[in-house]
């Protein structure tokens, strides 16, 4: 058999095994009864192990070595070989015994974390978290990197390193902190009308209708309820989103749905010929997050978007929104707050939450910050950045699951990269579509979606993030479009003069 | 590693792969969007292939050969080795190329059948069905059997053969036909009140409540909507049922739910230590069907059951059931009819539908009945048995999916075996529980369920069907308890004197 044909057949099997594991995970998070948990964990672990064994198989190495010698990266097959080689190299770097140890320790730590978080007792997880840090360092040792976190960053956001991110985040931070200070000095917008009775069924129907209007294809997807919303892809024809509903606050369900719709629009619009290959997926965590944040914030929290949608929202929830003007509504959904919780934070302060985590995990991996000192380091930084000290560790260093279920490092930077990229893509789209604001105000989302499909979505993982951004926006990634966007939006909204 | 430990670990992996495939099938039949179909078929096929490869692996043969030499069948491990050896022998008998051919042909034929059935055009599937018959014969040739259908019967109902079934069915038939004739000679009960407005949500809530009352554990299961209801087991902690709703007839959802609940009670009450082994499943199609039919018919359509439940049903649907007496209701849900469709047929005529199919598939496999003559053979037999000729092939030989998606043979006898066994188990339970009727009339289902758990459920596949029936009822399988049950129930209901 031709080596390329054999490679594609093997990649398809790996993709199908991963997809099967994901169906089991989706079910686990939506419909599975409690009694199914033990066996389900075992079933998912088996599928993941079988996929890993194929990804790291000797024959895979031989095929890739043969094919990459002659591959032309400018072709689709060349890009495919490049991605597959990268996956193979990552899969074979770390001994499977260590991988298994990390995975098992992650399950133990996760269970301890859920208890420690609700008991507000960091001591309950401290020894297990120390072990996780040790395992993370051992993992990183198998990579030839300048900084241990680079081993993890490369997995999620290829092309980025601790060094490049520290530079990028420093320049973002230098301009973001004064913006936050100026906005927080102003009176907070009235959000009282958001705390009212918003019936679950109406929320779900409204959110699904918005998702469909933005372009989510329900014939190739569906929406279900879960605790921690996510998007998940089983194939190009089956890309699902999930949501949750707070009956006293419709924004959780609505903006959460738009966020997951952004992820799903990316996956649903990847070239279907890439299905079953490593190209049939978003290219990085950061680029993926750029699409969820673009649709959630740059579109979904914009004034033009609500010009179109607000009357429909008022029709759906007449009681709580009676007499609330569009301007007041728009201010309320863009309130900037001194919040303690990342996932509830607004788009301005969000990046401070992310950079805090990134800096702390760098320090932990460098050996500069001991686990025992993590709670205080977290609280001190929150106080410095946002002027508010978490009253409990539950609202501090116990709030996010990441460090407590997977190795420490690399899982946070993508959120801020996504914010920066979202503004840079949106600025480029605005250049290409001069009437974009008008289109959004008329509920016409196809032009933006099609531009993004052409520039970003359809390529899947053909290009690495830096290549994709350069092609789509004509420039390297920069914090400038995001900072410009914040100033332009929040200046008028808060009556702040950010200068020229 | 100890051979038994190695065997159990391998069996667990096979069980987990099968369970994963079943989660994908469950999703396919409940929630999957249309766009997911192609990839899903591929994913399920891959998991099935991986499970088959492990089941038929050389090492599996070595382990089983070593272990079965010394296994004591009276122990659990001995029973496990016996079942695993049986599975291994079946898995290695037929070359995998033929298995794959059959599977692929099944998909093609199934697609053609759905069109042929709605077009009422047998000619559309005739050539493909002829090929399926040829493939079925080739499959059977790999087994050392007296009749080709034995190769298939052994898969579903081990211990049975064409010869033993022909004898059993002949003695059933000899007494059943006169019973049917006498009942059909009487006026049909009034069923008009069943055709009314029964709102979907109320039907689902009522059916779920009944299921729970019978003992179905929703912490280890759930109920969802589908087109063709089924029960499915992913582990002892996750055994699901599905149903469908006809808003003009609550009996479809209610009795369908009780039927699937019967299957689920079997699976939920298998010894949990058998999870992940071939013993952690019902022992045969016939025994499984005996439990769905026992709960659906011997309990669910009995007079005592409705003494307890009918007031609740009237409370739930007051309009259509106002003024309908318990006796009239009981007669209506037990109407015996000259029906053309197996799945809609009553418990008296049902076995005539099954025996028709069994006899025709025997004849096809024997070469006595050509596919071209199948429609006429079907229609003639329906006319002889039930005095009614199907006006279309859609209502004749195109009605059931079985011959059009899997090999021809062995998929029907289990329905009638289940009916016979259900009455034999119920008669033994009545012996053991003298107040059983009173218990059912008071809504006390635990004594019956616990007796069945002790005698049938907990053993899973430890015993083959003939062993299980002998242990539980003290006798070989016989049509007598079923015929006695019919006469005792339908005599008074229809005012027919069946003699002493």
Short mmCIF file of C-alpha atoms in Angstrom, two decimals, chain A residues 12-17 19-21 23-24 26-27 30-37 39-40 42-43 46-47 49-50 54 218-222 224 234-240 275-276, chain B residues 12-17 19-21 23-24 26-27 30-37 39-40 42-43 46-47 49-50 54 218-222 224 234-240 275-276:
data_model
loop_
_atom_site.label_atom_id
_atom_site.label_comp_id
_atom_site.label_asym_id
_atom_site.label_seq_id
_atom_site.Cartn_x
_atom_site.Cartn_y
_atom_site.Cartn_z
CA UNK A 12 -8.72 7.96 10.44
CA UNK A 13 -8.80 5.09 12.94
CA UNK A 14 -7.12 7.31 15.55
CA UNK A 15 -9.62 10.07 14.82
CA UNK A 16 -12.52 7.61 15.12
CA UNK A 17 -11.23 6.27 18.45
CA UNK A 19 -14.36 10.69 18.52
CA UNK A 20 -15.80 7.61 20.23
CA UNK A 21 -14.13 8.62 23.50
CA UNK A 23 -19.16 10.72 22.58
CA UNK A 24 -18.70 8.88 25.88
CA UNK A 26 -20.36 14.12 26.10
CA UNK A 27 -22.82 11.58 27.48
CA UNK A 30 -25.09 15.49 29.83
CA UNK A 31 -27.23 12.40 30.36
CA UNK A 32 -25.30 9.63 32.13
CA UNK A 33 -26.89 8.41 35.36
CA UNK A 34 -24.69 8.54 38.47
CA UNK A 35 -24.34 4.75 38.52
CA UNK A 36 -22.50 4.77 35.21
CA UNK A 37 -19.45 6.70 36.43
CA UNK A 39 -17.38 1.88 34.16
CA UNK A 40 -17.47 5.01 32.02
CA UNK A 42 -12.64 2.84 32.46
CA UNK A 43 -14.21 2.84 28.98
CA UNK A 46 -9.33 2.33 27.26
CA UNK A 47 -10.27 4.26 24.11
CA UNK A 49 -5.03 4.36 25.46
CA UNK A 50 -5.83 2.61 22.17
CA UNK A 54 -1.65 3.96 17.48
CA UNK A 218 -28.52 22.23 14.01
CA UNK A 219 -28.68 19.53 11.32
CA UNK A 220 -25.02 18.93 12.13
CA UNK A 221 -25.20 19.61 15.84
CA UNK A 222 -27.41 20.02 18.88
CA UNK A 224 -27.91 20.03 25.59
CA UNK A 234 -17.42 13.98 16.76
CA UNK A 235 -17.15 14.61 13.02
CA UNK A 236 -17.75 17.47 10.60
CA UNK A 237 -21.40 16.42 10.60
CA UNK A 238 -21.80 16.32 14.38
CA UNK A 239 -20.46 19.29 16.34
CA UNK A 240 -22.37 19.81 19.58
CA UNK A 275 -12.54 14.87 8.46
CA UNK A 276 -10.70 12.01 10.14
CA UNK B 12 -12.95 -6.57 30.45
CA UNK B 13 -11.34 -4.70 27.55
CA UNK B 14 -13.66 -6.50 25.12
CA UNK B 15 -16.64 -5.64 27.29
CA UNK B 16 -15.55 -2.00 27.48
CA UNK B 17 -15.15 -1.79 23.70
CA UNK B 19 -20.06 -0.90 25.78
CA UNK B 20 -18.44 2.05 24.03
CA UNK B 21 -19.95 0.94 20.71
CA UNK B 23 -23.11 4.21 23.82
CA UNK B 24 -22.53 5.36 20.24
CA UNK B 26 -27.73 4.65 21.87
CA UNK B 27 -26.80 8.21 20.89
CA UNK B 30 -31.81 9.08 20.48
CA UNK B 31 -30.00 12.39 20.04
CA UNK B 32 -27.58 12.28 17.11
CA UNK B 33 -28.18 14.94 14.46
CA UNK B 34 -28.67 13.69 10.91
CA UNK B 35 -25.27 14.99 9.85
CA UNK B 36 -23.49 12.59 12.19
CA UNK B 37 -24.62 9.40 10.45
CA UNK B 39 -18.90 9.10 10.64
CA UNK B 40 -20.91 7.38 13.35
CA UNK B 42 -17.58 4.17 10.73
CA UNK B 43 -16.85 4.72 14.42
CA UNK B 46 -14.20 0.28 14.14
CA UNK B 47 -15.06 -0.44 17.77
CA UNK B 49 -13.92 -4.75 14.71
CA UNK B 50 -11.48 -4.09 17.56
CA UNK B 54 -9.59 -9.40 20.63
CA UNK B 218 -33.24 5.49 37.62
CA UNK B 219 -29.96 6.15 39.47
CA UNK B 220 -28.54 3.40 37.29
CA UNK B 221 -30.50 4.14 34.15
CA UNK B 222 -32.66 6.63 32.28
CA UNK B 224 -35.22 8.62 26.38
CA UNK B 234 -23.33 -0.05 29.22
CA UNK B 235 -22.47 -1.43 32.68
CA UNK B 236 -24.32 -2.70 35.74
CA UNK B 237 -24.59 0.93 36.80
CA UNK B 238 -25.97 2.21 33.49
CA UNK B 239 -28.83 0.24 31.93
CA UNK B 240 -31.07 2.47 29.80
CA UNK B 275 -19.56 -6.64 35.21
CA UNK B 276 -17.04 -6.64 32.39
#
